[in-house]
Amino acid sequence: MTTSLTASYRYPPLGFGLGLRVDHYQDLLEGERKVDWLEILSENYMIPGGRPLHFLERFRERYPLVMHGVSLSIGSGDPLNRDYLKRLKQLADMVQPAWISDHLCWTGVDGKNLHDLMPLPYTEEAISQVVERVREVQDFLGRRILLENVSSYVSFASAQMHEWEFLNAIAERADCLILLDINNIYVSSHNHGFDPLEYLAGITADRVQQFHLAGHDNQGALIIDTHDAPVIDGVWDLYRHAVRRFGPVSTMIERDDKIPPLTELLAELQHAREIAEPILKAAA
């Protein structure tokens, strides 16, 4: 893709959404819910048919959808998995999502999936490699993708820059967009000792398309990104700063374990609205 990006090239914002989980299928399909859009986990639906696709069709009729993956492994040294990309494109052709995202990480090597989001060394060599792969993916899918910052617990001695500089460089050179996970910034800032506000200030605003908000497990010296708890006050505070910095960005509550009743996530989503809307109104 050769088109240069301006703010007008970003996908239109969708408002406030939830990650779609099986536990909430019926609740979300019954009655009116104050949810503007849903994010689906791509890998859960990259199959030829059956119950998951049956429900997906029903959700498509009621909500705008975006696709979020965990197995693109854009930072791996392996060749891109063409079979995975083909199935991802087939799903996108069916869903017609507002956008597609995955993580700025690697998840396997030598054809083996580690089922974890492994960080990259923040080096020029890694930028060049990832940029080439993002361009290849975008050309194949025929659309820009979003890359998400991951939580991390180790850093590389070879790092030449901060994480936000690494993320910016890839987004600019590959002409892709950014899914900014506010919880992941909070987690990594604690684990590595950087200022999360410096991170937000360093990100190129025009590239940010989506926010994730989630909970974590604070073990004192280390925070583990578990997605199994409510969003904490420190992450809400950081979200408040992010809205001031980036403006109207589609915001989502993400829960992957210890899934609560839908009403609890709707309450968190409403809290996000109550933080963001006054800031956006004042800035309008």
Coordinates of C-alpha atoms in Angstrom, one line a residue:
M1 CA 0.0 0.0 0.0
T2 CA 1.5 3.4 -1.0
T3 CA -1.2 5.8 0.2
S4 CA 0.2 8.2 2.9
L5 CA -1.9 8.5 6.0
T6 CA -3.7 11.5 7.3
A7 CA -6.4 11.6 10.0
S8 CA -9.0 11.3 7.3
Y9 CA -7.6 7.9 6.3
R10 CA -8.4 6.4 9.7
Y11 CA -11.5 4.2 9.9
P12 CA -14.4 6.1 11.5
P13 CA -14.6 5.6 15.3
L14 CA -17.3 3.2 16.5
G15 CA -17.8 4.4 20.1
F16 CA -17.8 2.0 23.1
G17 CA -17.6 -1.7 22.6
L18 CA -17.0 -5.1 24.2
G19 CA -15.0 -8.2 23.4
L20 CA -17.5 -10.8 22.3
R21 CA -17.3 -13.9 24.5
V22 CA -19.5 -17.1 24.4
D23 CA -20.8 -16.5 27.9
H24 CA -22.6 -13.4 26.7
Y25 CA -24.0 -14.6 23.4
Q26 CA -27.6 -14.8 24.6
D27 CA -27.6 -11.7 26.7
L28 CA -26.2 -9.6 23.8
L29 CA -28.8 -11.0 21.4
E30 CA -31.7 -10.4 23.7
G31 CA -33.1 -6.9 24.2
E32 CA -31.3 -3.6 23.7
R33 CA -27.8 -3.3 25.1
K34 CA -25.8 -0.1 25.3
V35 CA -23.0 -1.5 23.3
D36 CA -21.9 0.2 20.1
W37 CA -19.8 -2.5 18.6
L38 CA -18.2 -5.9 19.3
E39 CA -14.7 -7.2 18.8
I40 CA -14.4 -10.9 17.8
L41 CA -11.4 -13.1 18.3
S42 CA -10.5 -14.1 14.7
E43 CA -9.2 -17.5 15.5
N44 CA -12.5 -18.6 17.1
Y45 CA -14.3 -18.3 13.8
M46 CA -11.7 -19.4 11.2
I47 CA -13.6 -22.6 10.6
P48 CA -15.8 -23.8 7.7
G49 CA -19.1 -23.7 9.5
G50 CA -21.0 -24.8 12.7
R51 CA -22.3 -23.1 15.8
P52 CA -19.7 -20.3 16.0
L53 CA -20.4 -19.0 12.5
H54 CA -24.2 -19.4 13.1
F55 CA -23.9 -17.0 16.0
L56 CA -21.5 -14.7 14.2
E57 CA -24.1 -14.2 11.5
R58 CA -26.6 -13.2 14.1
F59 CA -24.2 -10.7 15.7
R60 CA -23.4 -9.2 12.3
E61 CA -27.0 -8.3 11.9
R62 CA -27.1 -6.4 15.2
Y63 CA -23.6 -4.9 15.8
P64 CA -20.7 -3.5 13.9
L65 CA -17.8 -6.0 14.2
V66 CA -14.0 -5.7 14.3
M67 CA -11.6 -8.7 14.1
H68 CA -8.8 -9.2 16.6
G69 CA -6.2 -12.0 16.2
V70 CA -3.5 -13.6 18.4
S71 CA -1.7 -15.8 15.9
L72 CA -0.4 -13.6 13.1
S73 CA 3.1 -13.7 14.7
I74 CA 4.1 -10.6 12.8
G75 CA 7.5 -10.4 14.6
S76 CA 8.5 -14.0 14.0
G77 CA 11.6 -15.0 12.0
D78 CA 9.5 -17.7 10.3
P79 CA 7.9 -17.0 6.9
L80 CA 4.4 -15.7 7.1
N81 CA 1.8 -18.4 7.5
R82 CA 0.0 -18.3 4.2
D83 CA -2.6 -20.8 5.2
Y84 CA -3.4 -18.6 8.3
L85 CA -3.6 -15.5 6.1
K86 CA -5.9 -17.2 3.6
R87 CA -8.3 -18.2 6.3
L88 CA -8.1 -14.8 7.9
K89 CA -9.0 -13.2 4.6
Q90 CA -11.9 -15.6 4.1
L91 CA -13.3 -14.7 7.5
A92 CA -12.8 -10.9 6.8
D93 CA -14.6 -11.3 3.4
M94 CA -17.5 -12.9 5.3
V95 CA -17.6 -10.6 8.3
Q96 CA -16.7 -7.3 6.5
P97 CA -15.2 -6.0 9.8
A98 CA -14.6 -2.3 10.4
W99 CA -11.0 -3.3 10.8
I100 CA -8.6 -6.1 11.6
S101 CA -6.0 -6.1 14.4
D102 CA -3.3 -8.3 15.9
H103 CA -0.3 -7.9 18.2
L104 CA 3.2 -6.5 17.8
C105 CA 4.9 -9.6 18.9
W106 CA 5.9 -13.1 17.9
T107 CA 4.0 -16.2 19.0
G108 CA 6.1 -19.0 17.6
V109 CA 9.2 -20.3 15.8
D110 CA 9.9 -23.2 13.5
G111 CA 6.2 -23.6 12.8
K112 CA 5.3 -24.1 16.5
N113 CA 2.8 -21.8 18.2
L114 CA 3.8 -20.9 21.8
H115 CA 0.3 -19.5 22.5
D116 CA 1.9 -16.5 24.2
L117 CA 2.6 -12.9 23.0
M118 CA 6.4 -12.6 23.1
P119 CA 8.0 -9.1 23.0
L120 CA 10.5 -8.0 20.3
P121 CA 13.9 -6.3 20.6
Y122 CA 13.4 -2.6 19.9
T123 CA 16.0 -2.4 17.2
E124 CA 16.3 -1.0 13.6
E125 CA 16.8 -4.5 12.4
A126 CA 13.5 -5.7 14.0
I127 CA 11.7 -2.6 12.6
S128 CA 12.8 -3.4 9.0
Q129 CA 11.7 -7.0 9.4
V130 CA 8.3 -6.3 10.8
V131 CA 7.6 -3.4 8.4
E132 CA 8.2 -5.7 5.4
R133 CA 5.9 -8.3 6.9
V134 CA 3.1 -5.8 7.7
R135 CA 3.2 -4.5 4.2
E136 CA 2.9 -8.1 2.9
V137 CA -0.1 -8.8 5.1
Q138 CA -1.8 -5.5 4.2
D139 CA -1.3 -6.2 0.5
F140 CA -2.8 -9.6 0.9
L141 CA -5.8 -8.5 2.9
G142 CA -6.2 -5.3 0.8
R143 CA -6.5 -3.1 3.9
R144 CA -4.6 -1.5 6.7
I145 CA -4.2 -3.5 9.9
L146 CA -3.9 -2.4 13.5
L147 CA -1.0 -3.5 15.7
E148 CA -1.4 -3.7 19.5
N149 CA 1.3 -3.0 22.1
V150 CA 1.7 -6.1 24.3
S151 CA 2.5 -6.4 28.0
S152 CA 6.0 -7.5 28.7
Y153 CA 8.1 -8.8 31.6
V154 CA 11.6 -8.9 30.1
S155 CA 13.5 -6.5 28.0
F156 CA 16.4 -7.0 25.5
A157 CA 19.9 -5.7 26.2
S158 CA 20.1 -5.0 22.4
A159 CA 17.2 -2.4 22.6
Q160 CA 18.1 0.9 20.8
M161 CA 14.9 2.8 21.6
H162 CA 11.8 3.0 23.8
E163 CA 8.8 0.8 23.0
W164 CA 6.7 3.7 21.9
E165 CA 9.4 4.8 19.4
F166 CA 9.5 1.3 18.1
L167 CA 5.7 1.2 17.7
N168 CA 5.7 4.6 16.0
A169 CA 8.4 3.7 13.5
I170 CA 6.6 0.5 12.4
A171 CA 3.2 2.3 12.1
E172 CA 4.7 5.1 10.0
R173 CA 7.0 3.0 7.7
A174 CA 4.4 0.2 7.2
D175 CA 1.5 2.6 6.9
C176 CA -0.5 0.7 9.5
L177 CA -2.6 1.8 12.5
I178 CA -2.2 1.3 16.2
L179 CA -4.4 -0.5 18.8
L180 CA -3.3 1.1 22.0
D181 CA -3.9 -1.1 25.0
I182 CA -4.0 1.2 28.0
N183 CA -3.7 -1.6 30.5
N184 CA -0.7 -3.0 28.7
I185 CA 1.0 0.4 29.0
Y186 CA 0.2 0.5 32.7
V187 CA 1.5 -3.1 33.2
S188 CA 4.7 -2.6 31.2
S189 CA 5.5 0.8 32.8
H190 CA 5.4 -0.9 36.2
N191 CA 7.4 -3.9 35.2
H192 CA 10.1 -1.9 33.3
G193 CA 10.0 1.4 35.3
F194 CA 9.1 3.9 32.6
D195 CA 6.6 6.8 32.8
P196 CA 3.3 5.8 31.1
L197 CA 2.5 9.4 30.4
E198 CA 5.7 9.7 28.5
Y199 CA 4.6 6.7 26.5
L200 CA 1.3 8.3 25.6
A201 CA 3.0 11.6 24.7
G202 CA 5.4 9.8 22.4
I203 CA 2.8 8.0 20.3
T204 CA 1.8 9.5 16.9
A205 CA -1.8 10.5 17.5
D206 CA -3.0 10.1 13.9
R207 CA -2.1 6.4 14.0
V208 CA -4.3 5.4 17.0
Q209 CA -7.5 3.7 15.9
Q210 CA -8.6 1.8 19.0
F211 CA -8.2 1.5 22.8
H212 CA -8.3 -1.7 24.9
L213 CA -9.1 -1.5 28.6
A214 CA -8.6 -4.5 30.9
G215 CA -7.7 -5.7 34.4
H216 CA -4.5 -7.4 35.6
D217 CA -2.9 -9.2 38.6
N218 CA -0.6 -7.0 40.7
Q219 CA 2.0 -9.3 42.4
G220 CA 4.0 -6.4 43.8
A221 CA 7.3 -6.4 42.0
L222 CA 5.6 -7.7 38.9
I223 CA 2.2 -7.1 37.3
I224 CA 0.8 -9.9 35.2
D225 CA -1.5 -9.1 32.3
T226 CA -4.4 -11.6 33.1
H227 CA -7.5 -9.9 31.7
D228 CA -9.4 -11.6 34.5
A229 CA -10.4 -8.6 36.7
P230 CA -12.0 -5.2 36.5
V231 CA -10.1 -2.2 35.2
I232 CA -8.3 -0.5 38.1
D233 CA -8.3 3.2 39.0
G234 CA -4.7 3.7 37.7
V235 CA -5.7 2.4 34.3
W236 CA -8.8 4.5 34.3
D237 CA -6.6 7.6 35.1
L238 CA -4.3 6.6 32.2
Y239 CA -7.3 6.2 29.9
R240 CA -8.4 9.8 30.9
H241 CA -5.0 11.1 29.7
A242 CA -5.3 9.0 26.5
V243 CA -8.7 10.5 25.6
R244 CA -7.2 14.0 26.1
R245 CA -4.3 13.1 24.0
F246 CA -5.9 11.2 21.1
G247 CA -9.5 12.4 21.0
P248 CA -12.4 10.2 19.9
V249 CA -10.9 6.7 19.7
S250 CA -13.0 3.5 19.7
T251 CA -12.8 2.1 23.2
M252 CA -13.3 -1.5 24.3
I253 CA -13.5 -3.5 27.6
E254 CA -11.6 -6.7 27.2
R255 CA -12.1 -9.7 29.6
D256 CA -10.7 -13.2 28.8
D257 CA -10.9 -15.1 32.1
K258 CA -13.2 -15.2 35.1
I259 CA -15.9 -13.8 32.8
P260 CA -18.4 -11.9 34.9
P261 CA -22.1 -11.3 34.1
L262 CA -22.6 -9.0 31.2
T263 CA -24.1 -6.3 33.5
E264 CA -20.6 -5.9 35.2
L265 CA -18.9 -5.3 31.8
L266 CA -21.7 -2.9 30.8
A267 CA -21.1 -1.0 34.0
E268 CA -17.3 -0.7 33.1
L269 CA -18.2 0.4 29.6
Q270 CA -20.5 3.1 31.0
H271 CA -17.7 4.3 33.2
A272 CA -15.5 4.6 30.1
R273 CA -18.2 6.7 28.5
E274 CA -18.5 8.9 31.6
I275 CA -14.8 9.6 31.5
A276 CA -14.5 10.2 27.8
E277 CA -17.6 12.1 26.8
P278 CA -17.0 15.2 29.0
I279 CA -13.4 15.4 27.7
L280 CA -14.5 15.1 24.1
K281 CA -17.4 17.5 24.5
A282 CA -15.1 20.2 26.1
A283 CA -12.6 19.7 23.2
A284 CA -15.2 20.0 20.5

